[in-house]
Coordinates of C-alpha atoms in Angstrom, one line a residue:
X1 CA -7.0 56.8 -21.1
X2 CA -6.0 56.6 -17.4
X3 CA -3.0 54.8 -16.0
X4 CA -4.9 51.6 -15.2
X5 CA -6.4 51.4 -18.7
X6 CA -2.9 51.9 -20.3
X7 CA -1.4 49.3 -18.0
X8 CA -4.3 46.8 -18.8
X9 CA -3.8 47.4 -22.6
X10 CA -0.1 46.9 -22.4
X11 CA -0.3 43.7 -20.2
X12 CA -3.0 42.2 -22.4
X13 CA -1.0 42.9 -25.5
X14 CA 2.1 41.3 -24.0
X15 CA 0.2 38.2 -22.9
X16 CA -1.6 37.9 -26.3
X17 CA 1.5 38.4 -28.4
X18 CA 3.5 35.9 -26.3
X19 CA 0.7 33.3 -26.4
X20 CA 0.2 33.7 -30.1
X21 CA 3.9 33.4 -30.7
X22 CA 4.0 30.2 -28.6
X23 CA 1.1 28.7 -30.4
X24 CA 2.6 29.5 -33.8
X25 CA 6.0 28.2 -32.9
X26 CA 4.4 25.0 -31.5
X27 CA 2.5 24.5 -34.7
X28 CA 5.6 24.9 -36.7
X29 CA 7.5 22.5 -34.5
X30 CA 4.9 19.7 -34.5
X31 CA 3.3 20.3 -37.9
X32 CA 6.1 21.5 -40.1
X33 CA 5.0 22.8 -43.5
X34 CA 1.8 20.6 -43.6
X35 CA 0.0 20.9 -40.2
X36 CA -3.0 18.6 -39.9
X37 CA -6.3 19.3 -38.2
X38 CA -5.0 17.7 -35.0
X39 CA -1.9 20.0 -35.1
X40 CA -4.2 23.0 -35.4
X41 CA -6.3 21.9 -32.5
X42 CA -3.3 21.5 -30.3
X43 CA -1.9 24.8 -31.3
X44 CA -5.1 26.6 -30.6
X45 CA -5.5 24.9 -27.2
X46 CA -1.9 25.8 -26.3
X47 CA -2.5 29.5 -27.3
X48 CA -5.6 29.8 -25.2
X49 CA -4.2 28.1 -22.1
X50 CA -0.8 29.9 -22.3
X51 CA -2.6 33.3 -22.5
X52 CA -4.3 32.8 -19.2
X53 CA -1.1 31.4 -17.6
X54 CA 0.9 34.4 -18.8
X55 CA -1.8 36.8 -17.7
X56 CA -1.6 35.5 -14.1
X57 CA 2.2 35.5 -14.2
X58 CA 2.4 39.1 -15.4
X59 CA 0.1 40.2 -12.6
X60 CA 2.6 38.8 -10.1
X61 CA 5.6 40.4 -11.9
X62 CA 3.8 43.8 -11.9
X63 CA 3.2 43.4 -8.2
X64 CA 6.9 42.6 -7.6
X65 CA 8.0 45.7 -9.5
X66 CA 5.4 48.1 -8.0
X67 CA 6.3 50.5 -5.3
X68 CA 4.8 49.7 -1.9
X69 CA 2.6 52.4 -0.4
X70 CA 2.9 52.8 3.3
X71 CA -0.5 52.1 4.9
X72 CA -2.2 55.1 6.5
X73 CA -2.6 55.1 10.2
X74 CA -6.1 54.6 11.6
X75 CA -8.2 57.5 12.7
X76 CA -11.6 57.5 14.5
X77 CA -14.2 57.1 11.8
X78 CA -17.2 59.4 11.6
X79 CA -19.8 57.0 10.0
X80 CA -21.5 54.2 11.9
X81 CA -20.6 50.7 10.6
X82 CA -22.4 47.4 10.8
X83 CA -20.1 44.4 10.9
X84 CA -22.1 41.7 9.2
X85 CA -21.2 38.0 9.8
X86 CA -23.4 35.7 7.7
X87 CA -23.3 32.1 8.9
X88 CA -24.6 28.8 7.6
X89 CA -24.4 25.7 9.8
X90 CA -21.0 26.8 11.1
X91 CA -19.4 26.0 14.5
X92 CA -21.1 28.7 16.6
X93 CA -18.5 28.7 19.4
X94 CA -15.6 29.3 17.0
X95 CA -17.4 31.9 15.0
X96 CA -18.8 33.9 18.0
X97 CA -15.4 33.7 19.7
X98 CA -13.9 35.6 16.7
X99 CA -16.6 38.2 17.0
X100 CA -15.9 38.5 20.7
X101 CA -12.1 39.1 20.0
X102 CA -12.8 41.8 17.5
X103 CA -15.3 43.4 19.8
X104 CA -12.9 43.5 22.7
X105 CA -10.3 45.2 20.7
X106 CA -12.7 47.8 19.3
X107 CA -13.9 48.5 22.8
X108 CA -10.3 48.9 24.1
X109 CA -9.6 51.5 21.5
X110 CA -12.7 53.5 22.3
X111 CA -14.5 52.6 19.0
X112 CA -17.5 50.7 20.4
X113 CA -19.9 53.5 19.5
X114 CA -18.8 53.4 15.8
X115 CA -19.2 49.6 15.2
X116 CA -22.1 47.3 15.7
X117 CA -22.1 43.5 15.0
X118 CA -24.9 41.7 13.2
X119 CA -24.8 37.9 13.1
X120 CA -27.0 36.8 10.2
X121 CA -27.8 33.1 10.5
X122 CA -29.1 31.0 7.6
X123 CA -28.5 27.7 9.5
X124 CA -30.9 25.0 8.5
X125 CA -29.9 22.6 11.3
X126 CA -32.0 22.9 14.4
X127 CA -29.2 21.5 16.5
X128 CA -26.8 24.2 15.1
X129 CA -29.4 26.9 15.7
X130 CA -29.7 25.9 19.3
X131 CA -25.9 26.0 19.7
X132 CA -25.9 29.5 18.1
X133 CA -28.5 30.7 20.7
X134 CA -26.3 29.4 23.5
X135 CA -23.1 30.9 22.0
X136 CA -24.9 34.2 21.6
X137 CA -25.6 34.2 25.3
X138 CA -21.9 34.0 25.9
X139 CA -21.3 36.8 23.4
X140 CA -23.8 39.1 25.3
X141 CA -21.5 38.9 28.3
X142 CA -18.8 40.6 26.4
X143 CA -17.9 44.3 27.1
X144 CA -20.5 46.8 25.9
X145 CA -22.3 44.1 23.9
X146 CA -25.8 45.2 24.9
X147 CA -27.4 47.2 22.1
X148 CA -24.4 46.7 19.8
X149 CA -24.3 42.9 19.1
X150 CA -27.3 41.4 17.4
X151 CA -28.3 38.0 16.2
X152 CA -31.1 36.9 13.9
X153 CA -31.9 33.6 12.1
X154 CA -33.9 33.4 8.9
X155 CA -36.2 30.5 8.6
X156 CA -36.0 30.7 4.8
X157 CA -32.5 31.3 3.4
X158 CA -33.7 32.8 0.2
X159 CA -30.7 33.8 -2.0
X160 CA -28.2 32.2 0.4
X161 CA -25.4 34.6 1.6
X162 CA -26.2 37.4 -0.9
X163 CA -29.9 37.2 0.0
X164 CA -29.0 37.2 3.7
X165 CA -27.0 40.5 3.3
X166 CA -29.6 42.0 1.0
X167 CA -32.3 41.2 3.6
X168 CA -30.3 43.1 6.3
X169 CA -29.7 46.1 4.0
X170 CA -33.4 46.3 3.2
X171 CA -34.5 46.0 6.8
X172 CA -31.8 47.7 8.8
X173 CA -29.3 49.3 6.4
X174 CA -30.7 52.7 6.8
X175 CA -29.2 52.9 10.3
X176 CA -25.6 52.6 9.0
X177 CA -23.3 54.4 6.6
X178 CA -21.1 51.4 6.0
X179 CA -21.2 47.6 6.3
X180 CA -18.1 45.5 6.9
X181 CA -18.8 42.1 5.4
X182 CA -17.1 39.1 6.9
X183 CA -17.3 35.4 6.6
X184 CA -17.8 33.0 9.5
X185 CA -14.1 32.3 9.6
X186 CA -13.0 36.0 9.2
X187 CA -10.9 37.9 11.8
X188 CA -9.7 41.5 11.6
X189 CA -7.6 43.8 13.7
X190 CA -9.5 46.8 15.2
X191 CA -7.0 49.1 13.6
X192 CA -7.7 47.7 10.2
X193 CA -11.5 47.9 10.7
X194 CA -11.2 51.5 11.8
X195 CA -8.8 52.4 8.9
X196 CA -11.3 51.0 6.4
X197 CA -14.2 53.0 7.8
X198 CA -12.1 56.1 7.9
X199 CA -11.2 55.6 4.2
X200 CA -14.8 55.5 3.4
X201 CA -15.3 58.8 5.3
X202 CA -12.4 60.4 3.3
X203 CA -13.6 59.4 -0.2
X204 CA -17.2 60.0 -0.9
X205 CA -16.9 58.1 -4.2
X206 CA -15.5 54.9 -2.6
X207 CA -18.3 52.3 -2.8
X208 CA -16.2 49.2 -1.7
X209 CA -12.8 48.6 -0.2
X210 CA -11.4 45.1 -0.3
X211 CA -8.6 43.8 1.8
X212 CA -6.3 40.9 1.0
X213 CA -7.0 38.3 3.7
X214 CA -4.2 36.2 5.1
X215 CA -4.9 32.5 5.8
X216 CA -4.3 31.6 9.5
X217 CA -4.8 28.6 11.8
X218 CA -3.4 26.2 9.2
X219 CA -2.2 22.8 10.5
X220 CA -1.9 20.3 7.7
X221 CA 0.7 20.2 5.0
X222 CA -1.8 21.4 2.4
X223 CA -3.2 24.1 4.6
X224 CA 0.2 25.4 5.6
X225 CA 1.3 25.6 2.0
X226 CA -1.8 27.6 1.1
X227 CA -1.3 29.8 4.2
X228 CA 2.3 30.6 3.2
X229 CA 1.2 31.5 -0.3
X230 CA -1.6 33.8 0.9
X231 CA 0.7 35.5 3.4
X232 CA 3.9 35.8 1.3
X233 CA 2.9 35.6 -2.4
X234 CA -0.6 36.9 -2.5
X235 CA 0.1 40.5 -1.5
X236 CA 2.4 41.0 -4.5
X237 CA -0.2 39.5 -6.9
X238 CA -2.8 41.7 -5.3
X239 CA -0.6 44.7 -5.8
X240 CA -0.3 43.9 -9.5
X241 CA -4.1 43.4 -9.6
X242 CA -4.7 46.7 -7.9
X243 CA -2.6 48.5 -10.6
X244 CA -4.5 46.8 -13.4
X245 CA -8.0 47.2 -12.0
X246 CA -7.8 50.7 -10.7
X247 CA -11.2 51.9 -9.6
X248 CA -12.9 48.8 -10.9
X249 CA -11.3 46.4 -8.5
X250 CA -12.3 43.0 -7.2
X251 CA -14.7 42.0 -4.4
X252 CA -14.2 38.5 -2.9
X253 CA -17.3 38.5 -0.8
X254 CA -15.8 39.0 2.6
X255 CA -13.2 41.1 4.6
X256 CA -14.4 44.1 2.7
X257 CA -16.3 47.3 3.6
X258 CA -19.1 48.7 1.5
X259 CA -21.0 52.0 1.5
X260 CA -24.6 50.9 2.4
X261 CA -26.3 53.6 0.3
X262 CA -24.3 52.6 -2.8
X263 CA -24.9 48.9 -2.2
X264 CA -28.6 49.4 -1.7
X265 CA -28.9 51.5 -4.9
X266 CA -26.8 49.3 -7.2
X267 CA -26.5 45.7 -5.9
X268 CA -30.0 44.2 -6.1
X269 CA -29.3 40.8 -7.7
X270 CA -31.6 39.2 -10.3
X271 CA -32.8 35.7 -10.1
X272 CA -31.6 34.1 -13.3
X273 CA -34.2 32.3 -15.4
X274 CA -34.2 28.5 -15.6
X275 CA -33.0 26.0 -13.1
X276 CA -29.5 25.6 -11.5
X277 CA -26.7 25.2 -12.3
X278 CA -27.1 28.1 -14.8
X279 CA -30.3 29.6 -13.5
X280 CA -31.6 30.5 -10.0
X281 CA -29.9 32.7 -7.5
X282 CA -26.4 33.9 -8.4
X283 CA -23.8 32.0 -6.4
X284 CA -20.7 34.0 -7.1
X285 CA -22.5 37.2 -6.1
X286 CA -19.3 39.2 -5.2
X287 CA -18.0 39.7 -8.8
X288 CA -21.5 40.8 -9.9
X289 CA -21.9 43.2 -7.0
X290 CA -18.5 44.8 -7.8
X291 CA -19.5 45.2 -11.4
X292 CA -22.9 46.8 -10.5
X293 CA -21.1 49.3 -8.2
X294 CA -18.7 50.2 -11.0
X295 CA -21.7 50.6 -13.4
X296 CA -23.3 52.9 -10.8
X297 CA -20.2 55.2 -10.9
X298 CA -18.8 54.0 -7.5
X299 CA -15.1 53.2 -7.0
X300 CA -14.2 49.6 -6.1
X301 CA -10.7 49.3 -4.8
X302 CA -8.4 46.7 -3.3
X303 CA -5.7 47.7 -0.8
X304 CA -3.0 45.0 -0.3
X305 CA -1.2 47.2 2.2
X306 CA -3.9 47.3 4.9
X307 CA -2.9 44.1 6.7
X308 CA -4.6 42.8 9.7
X309 CA -7.2 40.9 7.7
X310 CA -7.4 37.1 8.2
X311 CA -9.4 34.1 7.3
X312 CA -9.3 30.3 7.8
X313 CA -8.9 28.0 4.8
X314 CA -9.7 24.4 4.0
X315 CA -7.3 22.0 5.7
X316 CA -7.3 19.3 3.0
X317 CA -7.8 18.9 -0.7
X318 CA -11.2 17.3 -0.4
X319 CA -12.7 20.3 1.4
X320 CA -10.9 22.6 -1.0
X321 CA -12.4 20.7 -4.0
X322 CA -15.9 20.9 -2.4
X323 CA -15.7 24.7 -1.9
X324 CA -14.1 25.0 -5.4
X325 CA -17.1 23.2 -6.9
X326 CA -19.4 25.8 -5.7
X327 CA -17.2 28.7 -6.9
X328 CA -16.9 27.0 -10.3
X329 CA -20.7 26.8 -10.7
X330 CA -21.0 30.4 -9.6
X331 CA -18.3 31.6 -12.0
X332 CA -19.8 29.7 -15.0
X333 CA -23.2 31.4 -14.3
X334 CA -21.5 34.6 -15.2
X335 CA -21.5 33.7 -18.9
X336 CA -25.1 34.9 -18.8
X337 CA -24.0 38.3 -17.4
X338 CA -21.0 39.1 -19.6
X339 CA -23.2 41.1 -22.0
X340 CA -25.5 42.7 -19.4
X341 CA -26.4 46.3 -20.3
X342 CA -24.3 49.2 -18.9
X343 CA -21.4 47.3 -17.4
X344 CA -17.9 48.6 -17.7
X345 CA -15.6 46.8 -20.2
X346 CA -13.2 45.7 -17.5
X347 CA -16.1 44.2 -15.5
X348 CA -17.0 42.1 -18.5
X349 CA -13.4 41.0 -18.8
X350 CA -13.4 40.1 -15.1
X351 CA -16.4 37.8 -15.7
X352 CA -14.5 36.2 -18.6
X353 CA -11.4 35.8 -16.4
X354 CA -13.5 34.1 -13.7
X355 CA -15.0 31.7 -16.2
X356 CA -11.6 30.9 -17.7
X357 CA -10.2 30.3 -14.2
X358 CA -12.1 27.0 -14.3
X359 CA -12.6 26.4 -18.0
X360 CA -8.9 26.4 -18.6
X361 CA -8.5 23.1 -16.6
X362 CA -10.5 20.9 -19.1
X363 CA -8.7 22.8 -21.9
X364 CA -5.3 21.6 -20.4
X365 CA -6.7 18.1 -20.3
X366 CA -7.9 18.5 -23.9
X367 CA -4.4 19.5 -24.9
X368 CA -3.0 16.5 -23.1
X369 CA -5.6 14.2 -24.8
X370 CA -4.9 15.5 -28.3
X371 CA -1.2 15.1 -27.7
X372 CA -1.7 11.5 -26.8
X373 CA -3.9 11.1 -29.9
X374 CA -1.1 12.6 -32.0
X375 CA 1.2 9.8 -30.9
X376 CA -1.4 7.2 -31.6
X377 CA -2.0 8.6 -35.1
X378 CA 1.3 10.1 -36.2
X379 CA 0.1 10.6 -39.8
X380 CA -2.7 12.8 -38.5
X381 CA -0.7 15.1 -36.3
X382 CA 2.3 13.2 -34.8
X383 CA 5.1 14.8 -32.9
X384 CA 7.8 15.5 -35.5
X385 CA 10.5 16.9 -33.2
X386 CA 11.6 15.2 -30.1
X387 CA 12.5 18.5 -28.3
X388 CA 8.8 19.8 -28.5
X389 CA 7.8 18.4 -25.0
X390 CA 10.9 19.9 -23.5
X391 CA 10.3 23.3 -25.1
X392 CA 6.7 23.3 -24.0
X393 CA 7.6 22.2 -20.5
X394 CA 10.2 24.9 -20.1
X395 CA 7.8 27.6 -21.4
X396 CA 5.1 26.7 -18.9
X397 CA 7.6 26.4 -16.1
X398 CA 9.0 29.8 -16.9
X399 CA 5.6 31.4 -16.8
X400 CA 4.9 29.9 -13.4
X401 CA 8.2 30.3 -11.8
X402 CA 9.4 33.8 -12.9
X403 CA 6.7 35.7 -10.9
X404 CA 7.7 33.8 -7.7
X405 CA 11.4 34.4 -8.4
X406 CA 10.7 38.1 -8.9
X407 CA 8.8 38.2 -5.6
X408 CA 11.6 36.4 -3.7
X409 CA 14.2 38.9 -5.1
X410 CA 12.0 41.9 -4.3
X411 CA 11.4 40.5 -0.8
X412 CA 15.2 40.3 -0.3
X413 CA 15.6 43.9 -1.4
X414 CA 12.9 45.5 0.6
X415 CA 13.2 43.4 3.7
X416 CA 9.9 41.6 3.3
X417 CA 11.6 38.3 3.6
X418 CA 12.7 39.0 7.2
X419 CA 9.1 38.8 8.3
X420 CA 9.1 35.1 7.2
X421 CA 12.4 33.9 8.7
X422 CA 14.9 35.5 6.3
X423 CA 16.1 35.0 2.7
X424 CA 17.2 31.4 3.1
X425 CA 14.0 30.2 4.8
X426 CA 11.8 32.1 2.3
X427 CA 13.8 30.6 -0.6
X428 CA 13.4 27.0 0.8
X429 CA 9.7 27.6 1.5
X430 CA 9.0 28.9 -2.1
X431 CA 11.0 26.0 -3.5
X432 CA 8.9 23.6 -1.4
X433 CA 5.7 25.4 -2.5
X434 CA 6.7 25.0 -6.1
X435 CA 7.4 21.3 -5.7
X436 CA 4.3 20.6 -3.7
X437 CA 2.0 22.7 -5.9
X438 CA 3.4 20.9 -9.0
X439 CA 2.6 17.6 -7.3
X440 CA -1.0 18.4 -6.4
X441 CA -1.8 20.5 -9.6
X442 CA -2.9 17.5 -11.7
X443 CA -5.2 16.3 -8.9
X444 CA -6.8 19.8 -8.5
X445 CA -7.0 20.1 -12.3
X446 CA -8.9 16.8 -12.4
X447 CA -11.4 18.0 -9.7
X448 CA -11.9 21.3 -11.6
X449 CA -12.4 19.6 -14.9
X450 CA -15.0 17.3 -13.4
X451 CA -16.8 20.3 -11.9
X452 CA -16.9 22.0 -15.3
X453 CA -18.2 18.9 -17.0
X454 CA -20.8 18.3 -14.3
X455 CA -22.1 21.9 -14.8
X456 CA -22.1 21.6 -18.5
X457 CA -24.3 18.4 -18.1
X458 CA -26.7 20.4 -15.9
X459 CA -25.8 19.0 -12.5
X460 CA -26.4 21.4 -9.6
X461 CA -23.8 21.2 -6.8
X462 CA -25.8 23.3 -4.4
X463 CA -24.3 25.1 -1.4
X464 CA -22.8 22.5 0.9
X465 CA -21.8 23.7 4.4
X466 CA -18.1 24.1 4.9
X467 CA -16.4 21.8 7.4
X468 CA -13.7 24.2 8.4
X469 CA -12.3 22.0 11.1
X470 CA -11.9 18.9 8.9
X471 CA -8.2 18.0 8.8
X472 CA -6.9 14.5 8.3
X473 CA -8.4 12.5 5.4
X474 CA -8.3 8.8 6.0
X475 CA -6.7 6.9 3.1
X476 CA -9.9 5.0 2.3
X477 CA -11.8 8.3 2.1
X478 CA -9.2 9.7 -0.2
X479 CA -9.5 6.6 -2.4
X480 CA -13.3 7.1 -2.6
X481 CA -12.8 10.7 -3.5
X482 CA -10.2 10.3 -6.2
X483 CA -10.2 6.7 -7.5
X484 CA -11.4 8.0 -10.9
X485 CA -8.4 10.3 -11.1
X486 CA -6.1 7.3 -10.6
X487 CA -7.8 5.5 -13.4
X488 CA -7.5 8.4 -15.8
X489 CA -3.7 8.6 -15.0
X490 CA -3.2 4.9 -15.5
X491 CA -5.2 5.0 -18.8
X492 CA -3.1 7.9 -20.1
X493 CA 0.2 6.1 -19.2
X494 CA -1.0 2.9 -20.8
X495 CA -2.0 4.6 -24.0
X496 CA 1.3 6.4 -24.3
X497 CA 3.3 3.2 -23.5
X498 CA 1.5 1.3 -26.3
X499 CA 1.6 4.1 -28.8
X500 CA 4.9 6.0 -28.1
X501 CA 6.9 4.6 -25.3
X502 CA 9.6 7.2 -25.7
X503 CA 7.2 9.9 -24.6
X504 CA 6.1 8.2 -21.4
X505 CA 8.6 10.2 -19.4
X506 CA 7.1 13.5 -20.8
X507 CA 3.7 12.4 -19.5
X508 CA 4.7 11.3 -16.1
X509 CA 4.8 14.7 -14.4
X510 CA 1.1 15.0 -15.0
X511 CA -0.1 11.4 -15.1
X512 CA 2.1 10.2 -12.2
X513 CA 0.5 12.4 -9.5
X514 CA -2.9 11.5 -10.9
X515 CA -2.2 7.8 -10.4
X516 CA -1.2 8.4 -6.7
X517 CA -4.0 11.0 -6.1
X518 CA -5.4 9.2 -3.0
X519 CA -1.9 9.1 -1.4
X520 CA -1.3 12.8 -2.2
X521 CA -4.7 13.7 -0.7
X522 CA -4.1 11.6 2.4
X523 CA -0.4 12.7 2.9
X524 CA -1.1 16.4 2.5
X525 CA -3.9 16.2 5.1
X526 CA -1.4 15.2 7.8
X527 CA 0.4 17.4 10.3
X528 CA -0.4 19.1 13.6
X529 CA 1.2 22.5 12.7
X530 CA 4.5 21.8 14.4
X531 CA 6.2 19.6 11.8
X532 CA 7.6 22.6 9.8
X533 CA 7.3 25.5 12.2
X534 CA 10.5 27.5 11.9
X535 CA 11.6 25.6 8.8
X536 CA 9.0 25.6 5.9
X537 CA 5.8 27.5 5.1
X538 CA 6.2 29.8 8.1
X539 CA 3.7 32.6 7.8
X540 CA 4.0 36.2 9.0
X541 CA 1.5 35.5 11.8
X542 CA 3.8 32.8 13.2
X543 CA 6.7 35.1 13.4
X544 CA 4.7 38.0 14.8
X545 CA 1.3 36.8 16.0
X546 CA -1.6 39.3 15.6
X547 CA -3.0 40.6 18.9
X548 CA -6.6 39.8 17.8
X549 CA -5.6 36.2 17.0
X550 CA -4.1 35.8 20.6
X551 CA -7.4 37.2 22.0
X552 CA -9.4 34.9 19.9
X553 CA -7.5 31.8 21.1
X554 CA -7.9 32.9 24.7
X555 CA -11.6 33.4 24.4
X556 CA -12.1 30.2 22.5
X557 CA -10.2 28.2 25.1
X558 CA -12.4 29.7 27.9
X559 CA -15.6 29.1 26.1
X560 CA -14.8 25.5 25.1
X561 CA -13.8 24.7 28.7
X562 CA -17.0 26.3 29.9
X563 CA -14.9 28.6 32.1
X564 CA -16.2 32.0 33.2
X565 CA -15.0 34.7 30.8
X566 CA -12.7 37.4 32.1
X567 CA -12.1 40.7 30.3
X568 CA -8.7 41.1 28.7
X569 CA -5.8 42.4 30.6
X570 CA -6.2 45.9 29.0
X571 CA -9.3 47.3 30.6
X572 CA -11.9 47.3 27.8
X573 CA -13.9 50.1 29.4
X574 CA -11.0 52.5 29.1
X575 CA -11.2 54.8 26.1
X576 CA -8.0 55.1 24.0
X577 CA -7.5 58.0 21.7
X578 CA -6.8 57.1 18.0
X579 CA -3.1 57.1 17.0

């Protein structure tokens, strides 16, 4: 048994033992010597939900304790890499400006002959397609673009993004050793791109290498909180994940490089029998492709130390929920693949973990509902000890807070906090993140629970285009999106007030935010990016802006103002030797 397998077994054992102990103790507290059916239901629900809570928390603690490996410097790669950018009704100017920025930096470093760009459009809007063609003309004016930057649009977007990439691999993949797969909102430093391709050169068994993208360009309260989490907290959680997953790591569908031959051999996706949401094309294709590569004997790894990998995230909770609905449907499809032949055991566990990432939300609601029922029918499972809610709350809070506390302490020790404004600013930002995430958690839990229920009822959510620039949500729009959450919160409070008024205070941390869900959605969609700069949720990119980000901003401003494009200050034609 290898190191990763031993660590997995130990971590799973700790999470299982702690959750079983919590469920048994909870059963004893609420049921005494004669637990009822309702008592058993609540205890089982608590055990299952706490297990997944602890599993995530332990991943963060492992990452905080793990040694940090210094990233390898980039070298000139040998293999030819295609940088694939699938797009679907996106803003062409913004997307193509990011490609232009990456291309300029690759050219400046003498790497143009090692990297080609392929823009793979699945856009269904004729207006957007026309804008893409115009933006591509701008892109062709960029340094050394001729013969290196390509664009094609499929008229039939069979298989969506996965089908788009599969189509490229089938038609053109033979010309390339590697493919760097991006999203329309992805941005990467040239050094990172080169380092990833060089890693593929150095390890012939490496089938896929995943980076940990940092969210950039955040403006609203919600987006800045998510950006801070991705920049400060996520690398530690990813470090723990890397230890657990070893050579059977994750693939998140973008900002990752794959070996084209391995991908072509292993990653042909089936079309599931039946109709959506369970049948049809696989939506969350990335998890499946990682599992198929591992089944084929290829290494799938994540490297949290690479850096220089960026993406844009949703600016408000409505857009976040819309994207999350698609991910939920894709993950729940995986229940049909858990027992697919030949898969590694850890790949099967990853499928289950992805399913439970969404299924746990309605389970938390079920625990809340059964607890309310226990107060209405005390003789069938009533709360027999007034401290039970407090004990439960402290346990959940500990599982959520301990990993973040460990990360803050580790950041103070190794100097990581200095990149985010210092220990005090980091502590205040993490505290604000805890408060705000606690406030919005019931709202997101309701959205996820609705998504799971819709899918169980056979409702297909499709693949809606992402409105990446959508920021402020008008209050009336927020009301229309979440009025039902407010009604659920009011109903829970009313039931508890009638049945057991002394427990209303215990319910308020969950039901209270649900009642004011429209206000939370509206308020967290505000901000222009300057309200907390230098104070809260400051990301690493704000303290030390990435060169490719600055290049992207400059190009975008020129294109949007219809100004003639100038090459960057560093002469792009000049070849620079690798460091």
